[in-house]
Coordinates of C-alpha atoms in Angstrom, one line a residue:
X1 CA 0.0 0.0 0.0
X2 CA 1.2 3.5 -0.8
X3 CA 0.1 6.9 0.2
X4 CA 1.0 10.1 -1.8
X5 CA 1.2 13.3 0.2
X6 CA 1.7 16.9 -1.1
X7 CA 2.8 20.0 0.8
X8 CA 4.0 23.4 -0.2
X9 CA 7.4 24.9 0.5
X10 CA 8.9 28.3 -0.1
X11 CA 10.8 27.6 -3.3
X12 CA 9.2 24.6 -4.8
X13 CA 6.4 22.1 -4.3
X14 CA 7.3 19.1 -2.2
X15 CA 5.9 15.8 -3.2
X16 CA 6.3 12.6 -1.0
X17 CA 5.3 9.0 -1.6
X18 CA 5.4 6.5 1.3
X19 CA 5.8 2.9 0.0
X20 CA 5.7 -0.1 2.4
X21 CA 7.5 -3.3 1.9
X22 CA 9.0 -6.2 3.8
X23 CA 11.9 -5.2 6.1
X24 CA 14.1 -6.9 8.6
X25 CA 12.4 -8.7 11.5
X26 CA 9.1 -8.7 9.6
X27 CA 8.6 -4.9 10.1
X28 CA 7.2 -2.7 7.4
X29 CA 10.0 -0.6 6.0
X30 CA 9.4 2.5 3.9
X31 CA 11.0 5.0 1.6
X32 CA 10.1 8.7 1.2
X33 CA 10.6 10.0 -2.3
X34 CA 10.4 13.8 -2.6
X35 CA 11.3 16.8 -4.7
X36 CA 13.6 19.5 -3.3
X37 CA 15.8 22.4 -4.4
X38 CA 18.0 22.1 -1.3
X39 CA 21.2 22.5 -3.4
X40 CA 19.9 25.4 -5.5
X41 CA 18.7 23.0 -8.3
X42 CA 15.5 21.0 -8.1
X43 CA 15.9 17.2 -7.9
X44 CA 14.1 14.1 -6.8
X45 CA 15.5 12.4 -3.7
X46 CA 14.9 9.3 -1.6
X47 CA 15.4 8.7 2.1
X48 CA 14.5 5.9 4.5
X49 CA 11.8 6.4 7.1
X50 CA 14.3 6.9 9.8
X51 CA 16.0 9.7 7.9
X52 CA 19.1 7.7 6.8
X53 CA 20.3 6.8 3.3
X54 CA 19.5 10.1 1.6
X55 CA 20.3 9.8 -2.1
X56 CA 19.5 11.8 -5.2
X57 CA 17.6 10.0 -7.8
X58 CA 17.1 12.5 -10.6
X59 CA 18.1 16.1 -11.5
X60 CA 15.1 18.0 -12.8
X61 CA 15.1 20.4 -15.7
X62 CA 14.7 24.1 -14.9
X63 CA 11.0 24.9 -14.3
X64 CA 9.9 21.3 -14.6
X65 CA 6.7 20.2 -12.9
X66 CA 6.3 16.8 -11.3
X67 CA 3.0 15.1 -11.1
X68 CA 2.9 11.9 -9.1
X69 CA 0.5 8.9 -9.6
X70 CA -1.9 8.1 -6.8
X71 CA 0.2 5.1 -5.7
X72 CA 3.4 7.1 -5.7
X73 CA 5.3 4.6 -7.9
X74 CA 5.9 6.9 -10.8
X75 CA 5.7 10.5 -11.9
X76 CA 5.1 12.6 -14.9
X77 CA 7.9 15.2 -15.3
X78 CA 6.6 18.1 -17.5
X79 CA 9.7 19.4 -19.3
X80 CA 11.2 19.5 -22.8
X81 CA 10.8 16.7 -23.5
X82 CA 8.3 15.4 -20.9
X83 CA 8.9 11.9 -19.5
X84 CA 7.5 9.4 -17.0
X85 CA 10.0 8.6 -14.1
X86 CA 9.9 5.5 -12.0
X87 CA 11.9 6.0 -8.7
X88 CA 12.3 2.2 -7.9
X89 CA 14.3 1.6 -11.1
X90 CA 15.3 5.2 -11.9
X91 CA 13.9 4.5 -15.4
X92 CA 12.8 7.4 -17.6
X93 CA 10.5 7.0 -20.6
X94 CA 9.9 10.0 -22.9
X95 CA 6.3 10.8 -23.5
X96 CA 4.6 13.0 -26.0
X97 CA 1.8 15.3 -24.9
X98 CA 0.9 16.8 -28.3
X99 CA -0.4 20.3 -28.1
X100 CA -0.5 20.4 -24.3
X101 CA -1.8 23.9 -23.2
X102 CA 0.9 25.8 -21.3
X103 CA -1.4 26.5 -18.4
X104 CA -2.8 23.0 -18.1
X105 CA -1.7 20.3 -15.7
X106 CA -2.4 16.7 -16.8
X107 CA -4.4 14.4 -14.5
X108 CA -3.6 10.8 -13.8
X109 CA -6.4 8.2 -14.2
X110 CA -7.3 6.1 -11.1
X111 CA -5.4 3.1 -12.5
X112 CA -2.3 5.3 -13.2
X113 CA -2.2 4.3 -16.8
X114 CA -3.7 7.3 -18.6
X115 CA -3.3 11.1 -18.6
X116 CA -6.1 13.6 -19.3
X117 CA -5.1 17.1 -20.4
X118 CA -6.3 20.0 -22.5
X119 CA -4.6 21.1 -25.7
X120 CA -3.7 24.6 -26.9
X121 CA -6.7 24.2 -29.3
X122 CA -9.1 23.7 -26.4
X123 CA -9.6 20.0 -26.9
X124 CA -9.7 17.4 -24.1
X125 CA -7.5 14.4 -24.6
X126 CA -7.0 11.1 -22.7
X127 CA -3.7 9.5 -23.4
X128 CA -2.5 5.9 -22.5
X129 CA 1.1 6.4 -21.4
X130 CA 2.2 2.9 -22.4
X131 CA 0.5 2.4 -25.8
X132 CA 0.4 6.0 -26.8
X133 CA -3.3 5.6 -27.8
X134 CA -5.2 8.9 -27.6
X135 CA -8.9 9.5 -27.2
X136 CA -9.8 13.0 -28.2
X137 CA -13.2 14.5 -27.3
X138 CA -14.8 17.8 -26.5
X139 CA -13.0 19.5 -29.4
X140 CA -12.8 23.2 -29.1
X141 CA -14.5 23.3 -25.7
X142 CA -11.7 25.2 -24.0
X143 CA -11.7 22.5 -21.4
X144 CA -9.6 22.6 -18.2
X145 CA -9.6 21.3 -14.6
X146 CA -10.1 17.7 -15.5
X147 CA -11.1 15.0 -13.0
X148 CA -11.5 11.3 -13.5
X149 CA -14.5 9.4 -12.1
X150 CA -13.5 6.9 -9.4
X151 CA -13.9 3.9 -11.9
X152 CA -11.9 5.7 -14.6
X153 CA -14.7 5.5 -17.2
X154 CA -15.6 9.2 -17.4
X155 CA -13.9 12.6 -17.3
X156 CA -15.3 15.8 -15.7
X157 CA -14.1 19.2 -16.9
X158 CA -15.0 22.9 -17.1
X159 CA -15.5 24.0 -20.7
X160 CA -16.7 26.9 -22.9
X161 CA -14.6 29.5 -21.1
X162 CA -15.7 28.6 -17.6
X163 CA -19.4 28.6 -18.7
X164 CA -20.4 25.0 -18.0
X165 CA -19.5 21.7 -16.3
X166 CA -19.3 18.7 -18.6
X167 CA -18.7 15.0 -18.4
X168 CA -17.6 12.6 -21.2
X169 CA -16.6 9.0 -21.7
X170 CA -12.8 8.7 -21.0
X171 CA -12.4 6.5 -24.1
X172 CA -13.9 9.0 -26.4
X173 CA -17.5 10.0 -27.1
X174 CA -20.0 12.8 -26.9
X175 CA -19.8 15.2 -24.0
X176 CA -22.8 15.9 -21.8
X177 CA -23.4 19.2 -20.0
X178 CA -24.2 18.8 -16.4
X179 CA -24.5 22.3 -15.2
X180 CA -24.4 25.8 -16.6
X181 CA -22.4 27.9 -14.2
X182 CA -23.8 31.2 -13.0
X183 CA -21.9 34.3 -14.1
X184 CA -20.9 35.1 -10.5
X185 CA -19.5 31.6 -9.8
X186 CA -15.9 30.9 -10.7
X187 CA -15.0 27.2 -10.3
X188 CA -11.9 26.2 -8.5
X189 CA -9.0 24.6 -10.4
X190 CA -9.6 21.3 -8.6
X191 CA -12.7 19.3 -9.4
X192 CA -13.4 16.2 -7.3
X193 CA -15.8 13.2 -7.5
X194 CA -17.0 11.6 -4.3
X195 CA -15.7 8.0 -3.7
X196 CA -19.0 6.5 -4.9
X197 CA -19.1 8.7 -8.0
X198 CA -22.4 10.2 -7.1
X199 CA -21.3 13.7 -6.0
X200 CA -19.1 16.4 -7.5
X201 CA -17.4 19.3 -5.7
X202 CA -16.0 22.4 -7.4

């Protein structure tokens, strides 16, 4: 079982993943993986639970953004080029996010296999990071703030220049408008589904 935590720091975001495993004497041993600019340059580090064994895993490009999966086993590094990084093996795999809007942050699916993001043309895209298969929908909707349903079958997003809340099948299909937002309501950047998929907060 893994838990991913996020906390802010003065110079850069700090991301941590706590992964349990089998340690000596049958105890659960863990590793904390985090991003820091402690040396003046951002990098990804790993350290044991007791604070020992600190080591640098990866130097990050300038102004790169790191987006961890829910289980903390890998991360998307938004850079030029972007890539998926796996701390356990230190493996990096280049990934193409065609037309990614500069102000958009991709969102990992619940199974950590796909990324949803908005393009600079306003389309919403779901990309399988292993196969490269893309599902494009909501073309020209100016979508942003994507959120996956708990079962990973649908995507929720704000579209039409903040005018409405939509949902669409994650594997492609027609979007459906759920709510026209009043003019005095500005949605937050973070949309959330309830665990049972019946409620939405914005």
